[in-house]
Tab-separated table of N, CA and C in Angstrom:
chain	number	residue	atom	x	y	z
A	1	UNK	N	137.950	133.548	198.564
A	1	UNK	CA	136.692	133.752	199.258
A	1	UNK	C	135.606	134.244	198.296
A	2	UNK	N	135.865	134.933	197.427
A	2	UNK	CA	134.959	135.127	196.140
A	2	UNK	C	134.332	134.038	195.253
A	3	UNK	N	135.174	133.644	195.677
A	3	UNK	CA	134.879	132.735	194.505
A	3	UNK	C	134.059	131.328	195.665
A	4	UNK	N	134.077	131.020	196.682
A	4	UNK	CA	133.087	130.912	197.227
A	4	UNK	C	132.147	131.328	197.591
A	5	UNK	N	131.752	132.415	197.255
A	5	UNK	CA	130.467	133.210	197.713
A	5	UNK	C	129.555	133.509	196.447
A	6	UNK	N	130.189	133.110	194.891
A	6	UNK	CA	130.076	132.987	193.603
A	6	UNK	C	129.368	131.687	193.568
A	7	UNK	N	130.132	130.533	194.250
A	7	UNK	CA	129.639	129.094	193.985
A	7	UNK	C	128.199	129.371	195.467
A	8	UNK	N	128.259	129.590	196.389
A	8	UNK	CA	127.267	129.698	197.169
A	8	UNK	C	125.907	130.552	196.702
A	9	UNK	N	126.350	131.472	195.925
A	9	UNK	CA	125.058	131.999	195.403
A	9	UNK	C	124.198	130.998	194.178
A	10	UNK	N	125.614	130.831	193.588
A	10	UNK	CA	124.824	129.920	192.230
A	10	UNK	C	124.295	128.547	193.196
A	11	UNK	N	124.550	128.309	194.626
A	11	UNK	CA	123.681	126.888	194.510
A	11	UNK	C	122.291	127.528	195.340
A	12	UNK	N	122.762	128.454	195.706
A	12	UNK	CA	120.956	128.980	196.329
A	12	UNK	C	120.308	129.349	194.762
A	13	UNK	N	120.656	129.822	194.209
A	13	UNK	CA	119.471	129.753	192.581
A	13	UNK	C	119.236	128.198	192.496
A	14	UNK	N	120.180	127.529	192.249
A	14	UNK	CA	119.908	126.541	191.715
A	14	UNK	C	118.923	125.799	192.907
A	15	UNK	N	118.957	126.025	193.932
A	15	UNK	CA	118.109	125.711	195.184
A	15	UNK	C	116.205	126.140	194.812
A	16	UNK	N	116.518	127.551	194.567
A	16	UNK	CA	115.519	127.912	194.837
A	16	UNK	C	114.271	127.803	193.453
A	17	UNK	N	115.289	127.535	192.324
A	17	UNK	CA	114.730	127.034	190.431
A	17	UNK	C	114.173	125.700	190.627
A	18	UNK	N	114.384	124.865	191.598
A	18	UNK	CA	114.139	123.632	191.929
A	18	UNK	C	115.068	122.408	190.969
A	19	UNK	N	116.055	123.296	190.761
A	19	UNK	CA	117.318	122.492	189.520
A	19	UNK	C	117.766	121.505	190.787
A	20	UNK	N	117.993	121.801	191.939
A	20	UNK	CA	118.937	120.605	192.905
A	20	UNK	C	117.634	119.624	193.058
A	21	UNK	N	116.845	119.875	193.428
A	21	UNK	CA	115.386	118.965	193.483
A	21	UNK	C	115.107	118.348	192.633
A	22	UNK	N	115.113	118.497	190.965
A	22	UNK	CA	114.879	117.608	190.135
A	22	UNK	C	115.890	116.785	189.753
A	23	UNK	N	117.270	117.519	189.696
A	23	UNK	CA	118.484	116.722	189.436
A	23	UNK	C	118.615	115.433	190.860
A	24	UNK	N	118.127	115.472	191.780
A	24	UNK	CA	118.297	114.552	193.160
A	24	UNK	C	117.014	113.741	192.583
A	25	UNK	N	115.951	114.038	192.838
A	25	UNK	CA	114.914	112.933	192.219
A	25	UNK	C	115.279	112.259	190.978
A	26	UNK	N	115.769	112.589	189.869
A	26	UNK	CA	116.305	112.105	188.779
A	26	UNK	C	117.704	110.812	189.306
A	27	UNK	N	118.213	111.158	190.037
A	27	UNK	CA	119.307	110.764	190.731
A	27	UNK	C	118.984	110.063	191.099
A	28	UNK	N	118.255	109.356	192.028
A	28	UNK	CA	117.948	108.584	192.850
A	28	UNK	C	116.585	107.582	192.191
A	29	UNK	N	116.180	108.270	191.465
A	29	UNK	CA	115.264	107.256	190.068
A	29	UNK	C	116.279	106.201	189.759
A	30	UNK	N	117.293	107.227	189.195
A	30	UNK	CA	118.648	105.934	188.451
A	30	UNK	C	119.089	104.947	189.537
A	31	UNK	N	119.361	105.669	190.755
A	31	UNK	CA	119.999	104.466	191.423
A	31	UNK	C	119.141	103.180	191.931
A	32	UNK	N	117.650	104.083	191.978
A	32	UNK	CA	116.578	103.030	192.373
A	32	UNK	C	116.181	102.092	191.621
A	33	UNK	N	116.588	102.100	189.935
A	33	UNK	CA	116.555	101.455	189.066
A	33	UNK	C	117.399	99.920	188.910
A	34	UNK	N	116.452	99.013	189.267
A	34	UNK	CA	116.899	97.439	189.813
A	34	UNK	C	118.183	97.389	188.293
A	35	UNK	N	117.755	97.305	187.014
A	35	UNK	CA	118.691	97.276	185.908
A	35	UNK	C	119.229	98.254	185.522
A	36	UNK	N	120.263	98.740	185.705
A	36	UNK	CA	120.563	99.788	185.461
A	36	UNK	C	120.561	100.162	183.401
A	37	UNK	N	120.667	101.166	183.392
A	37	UNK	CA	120.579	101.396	181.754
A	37	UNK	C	121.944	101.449	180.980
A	38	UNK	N	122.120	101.163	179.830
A	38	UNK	CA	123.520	101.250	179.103
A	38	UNK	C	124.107	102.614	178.914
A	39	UNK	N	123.041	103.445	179.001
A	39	UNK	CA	123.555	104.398	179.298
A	39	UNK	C	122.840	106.093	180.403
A	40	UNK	N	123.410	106.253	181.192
A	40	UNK	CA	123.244	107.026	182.514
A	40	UNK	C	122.659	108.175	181.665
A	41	UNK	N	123.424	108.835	181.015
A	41	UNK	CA	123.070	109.791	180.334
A	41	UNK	C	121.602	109.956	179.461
A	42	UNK	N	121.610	109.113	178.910
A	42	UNK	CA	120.003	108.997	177.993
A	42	UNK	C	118.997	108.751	179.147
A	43	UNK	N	119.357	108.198	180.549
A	43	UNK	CA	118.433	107.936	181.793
A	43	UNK	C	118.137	109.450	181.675
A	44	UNK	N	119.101	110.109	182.156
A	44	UNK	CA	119.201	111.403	182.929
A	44	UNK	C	118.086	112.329	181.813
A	45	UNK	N	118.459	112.200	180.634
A	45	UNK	CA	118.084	113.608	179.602
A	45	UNK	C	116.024	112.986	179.565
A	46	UNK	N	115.939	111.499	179.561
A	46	UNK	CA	115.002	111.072	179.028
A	46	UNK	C	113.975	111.624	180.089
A	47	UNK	N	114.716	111.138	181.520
A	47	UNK	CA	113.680	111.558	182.792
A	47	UNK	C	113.369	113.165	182.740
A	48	UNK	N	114.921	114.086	182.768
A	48	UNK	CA	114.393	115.146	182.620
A	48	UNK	C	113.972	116.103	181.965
A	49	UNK	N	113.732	115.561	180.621
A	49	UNK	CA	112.481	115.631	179.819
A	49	UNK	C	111.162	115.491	179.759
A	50	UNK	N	110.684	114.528	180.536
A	50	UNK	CA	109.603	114.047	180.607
A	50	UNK	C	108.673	114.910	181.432
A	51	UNK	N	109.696	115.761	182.508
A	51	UNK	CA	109.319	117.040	183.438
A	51	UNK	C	108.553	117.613	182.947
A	52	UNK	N	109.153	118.542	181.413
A	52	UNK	CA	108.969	119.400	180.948
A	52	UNK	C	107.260	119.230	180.307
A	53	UNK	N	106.457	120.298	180.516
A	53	UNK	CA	105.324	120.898	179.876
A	53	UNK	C	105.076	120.162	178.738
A	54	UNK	N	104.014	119.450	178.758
A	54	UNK	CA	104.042	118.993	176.962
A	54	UNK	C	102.974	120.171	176.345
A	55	UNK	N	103.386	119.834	174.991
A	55	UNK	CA	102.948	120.459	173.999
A	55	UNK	C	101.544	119.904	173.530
A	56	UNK	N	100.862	120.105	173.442
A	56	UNK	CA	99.579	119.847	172.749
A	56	UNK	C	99.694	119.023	171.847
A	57	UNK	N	100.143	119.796	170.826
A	57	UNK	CA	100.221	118.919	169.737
A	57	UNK	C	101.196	117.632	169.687
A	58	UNK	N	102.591	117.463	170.476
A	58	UNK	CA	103.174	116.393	171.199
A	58	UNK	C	102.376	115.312	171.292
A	59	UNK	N	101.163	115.931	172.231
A	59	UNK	CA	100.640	114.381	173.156
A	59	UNK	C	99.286	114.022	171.686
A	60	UNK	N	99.106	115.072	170.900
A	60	UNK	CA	97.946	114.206	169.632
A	60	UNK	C	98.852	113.150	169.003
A	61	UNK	N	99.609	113.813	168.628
A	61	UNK	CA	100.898	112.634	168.028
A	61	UNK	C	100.925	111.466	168.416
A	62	UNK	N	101.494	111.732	170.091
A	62	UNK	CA	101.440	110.542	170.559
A	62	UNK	C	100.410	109.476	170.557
A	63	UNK	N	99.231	110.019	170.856
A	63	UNK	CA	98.035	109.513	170.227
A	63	UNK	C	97.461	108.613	168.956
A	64	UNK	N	98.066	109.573	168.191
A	64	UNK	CA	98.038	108.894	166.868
A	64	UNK	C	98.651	107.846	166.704
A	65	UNK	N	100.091	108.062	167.575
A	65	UNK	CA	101.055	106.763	166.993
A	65	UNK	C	100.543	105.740	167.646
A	66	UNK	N	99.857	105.819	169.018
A	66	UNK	CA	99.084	104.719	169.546
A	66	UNK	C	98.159	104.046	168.743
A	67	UNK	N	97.363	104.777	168.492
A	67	UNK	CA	95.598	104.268	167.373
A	67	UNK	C	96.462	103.526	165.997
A	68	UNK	N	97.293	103.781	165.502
A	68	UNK	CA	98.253	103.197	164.072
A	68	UNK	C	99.142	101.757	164.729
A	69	UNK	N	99.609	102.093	166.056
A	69	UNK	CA	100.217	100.150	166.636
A	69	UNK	C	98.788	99.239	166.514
A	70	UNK	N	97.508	100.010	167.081
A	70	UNK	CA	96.596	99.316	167.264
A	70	UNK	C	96.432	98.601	166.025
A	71	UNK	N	96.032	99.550	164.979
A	71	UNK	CA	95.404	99.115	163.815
A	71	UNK	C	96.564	98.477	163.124
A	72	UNK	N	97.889	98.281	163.365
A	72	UNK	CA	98.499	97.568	162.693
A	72	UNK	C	98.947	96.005	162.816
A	73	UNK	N	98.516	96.532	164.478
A	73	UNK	CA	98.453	95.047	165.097
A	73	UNK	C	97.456	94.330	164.569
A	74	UNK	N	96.420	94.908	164.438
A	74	UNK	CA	95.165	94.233	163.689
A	74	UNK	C	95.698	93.593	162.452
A	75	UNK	N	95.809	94.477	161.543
A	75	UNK	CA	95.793	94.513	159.983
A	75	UNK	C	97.532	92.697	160.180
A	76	UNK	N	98.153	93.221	161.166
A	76	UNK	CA	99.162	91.592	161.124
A	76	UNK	C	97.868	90.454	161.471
A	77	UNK	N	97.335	90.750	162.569
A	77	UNK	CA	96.865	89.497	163.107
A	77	UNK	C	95.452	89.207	161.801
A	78	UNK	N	95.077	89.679	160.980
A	78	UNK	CA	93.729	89.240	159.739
A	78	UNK	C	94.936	88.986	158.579
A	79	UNK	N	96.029	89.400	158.943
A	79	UNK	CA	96.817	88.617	157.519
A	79	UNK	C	97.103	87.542	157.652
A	80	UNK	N	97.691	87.245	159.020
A	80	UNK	CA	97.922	85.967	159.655
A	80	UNK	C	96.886	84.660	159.142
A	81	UNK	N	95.545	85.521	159.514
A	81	UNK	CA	94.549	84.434	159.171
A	81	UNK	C	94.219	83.844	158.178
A	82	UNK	N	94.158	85.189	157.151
A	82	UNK	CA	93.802	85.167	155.802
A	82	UNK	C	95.018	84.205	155.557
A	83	UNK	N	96.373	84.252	155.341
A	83	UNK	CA	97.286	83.397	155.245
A	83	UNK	C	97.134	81.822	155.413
A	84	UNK	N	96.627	81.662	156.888
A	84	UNK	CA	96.238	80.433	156.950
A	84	UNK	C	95.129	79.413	156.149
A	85	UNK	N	94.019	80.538	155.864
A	85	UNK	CA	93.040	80.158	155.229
A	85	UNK	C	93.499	79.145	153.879
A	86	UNK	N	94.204	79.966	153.199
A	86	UNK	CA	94.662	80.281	151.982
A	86	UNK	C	95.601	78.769	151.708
């Protein structure tokens, strides 16, 4: 009986941290997911990551790495040309 009243407390924390709420939305992301992924696990960590608070400096990054596909996409597609020219 202790040891149910041990597991009953830990799921009211985990109730009330909103840990059963994100782990069920996460849950049901995956199953709602028409293809499923090769792997469940990298679903699980990737989604509930994405939760978490970003960092400032995180999302400049991210930024950056955006503006550098751009310009690299460029810098392929004027070689392309130049190539053809040539």
């Amino acid at each position: 009986q202790a040891a149910d009243s041990k597991r009953e407390q830990f799921r009211q924390y985990l109730e009330k941290s909103g840990v059963l709420d994100m782990l069920t939305k996460v849950l049901v992301a995956l199953y709602e997911e028409p293809e499923k992924p090769d792997s469940a696990l990298d679903f699980l960590k990737r989604h509930l990551g994405a939760s978490a608070p970003e960092n400032p400096e995180i999302e400049a990054l991210r930024l950056e790495v955006a503006e550098m596909k751009e310009k690299y996409e460029a810098v392929l597609e004027e070689n392309t040309k130049l190539k053809n020219k040539v």
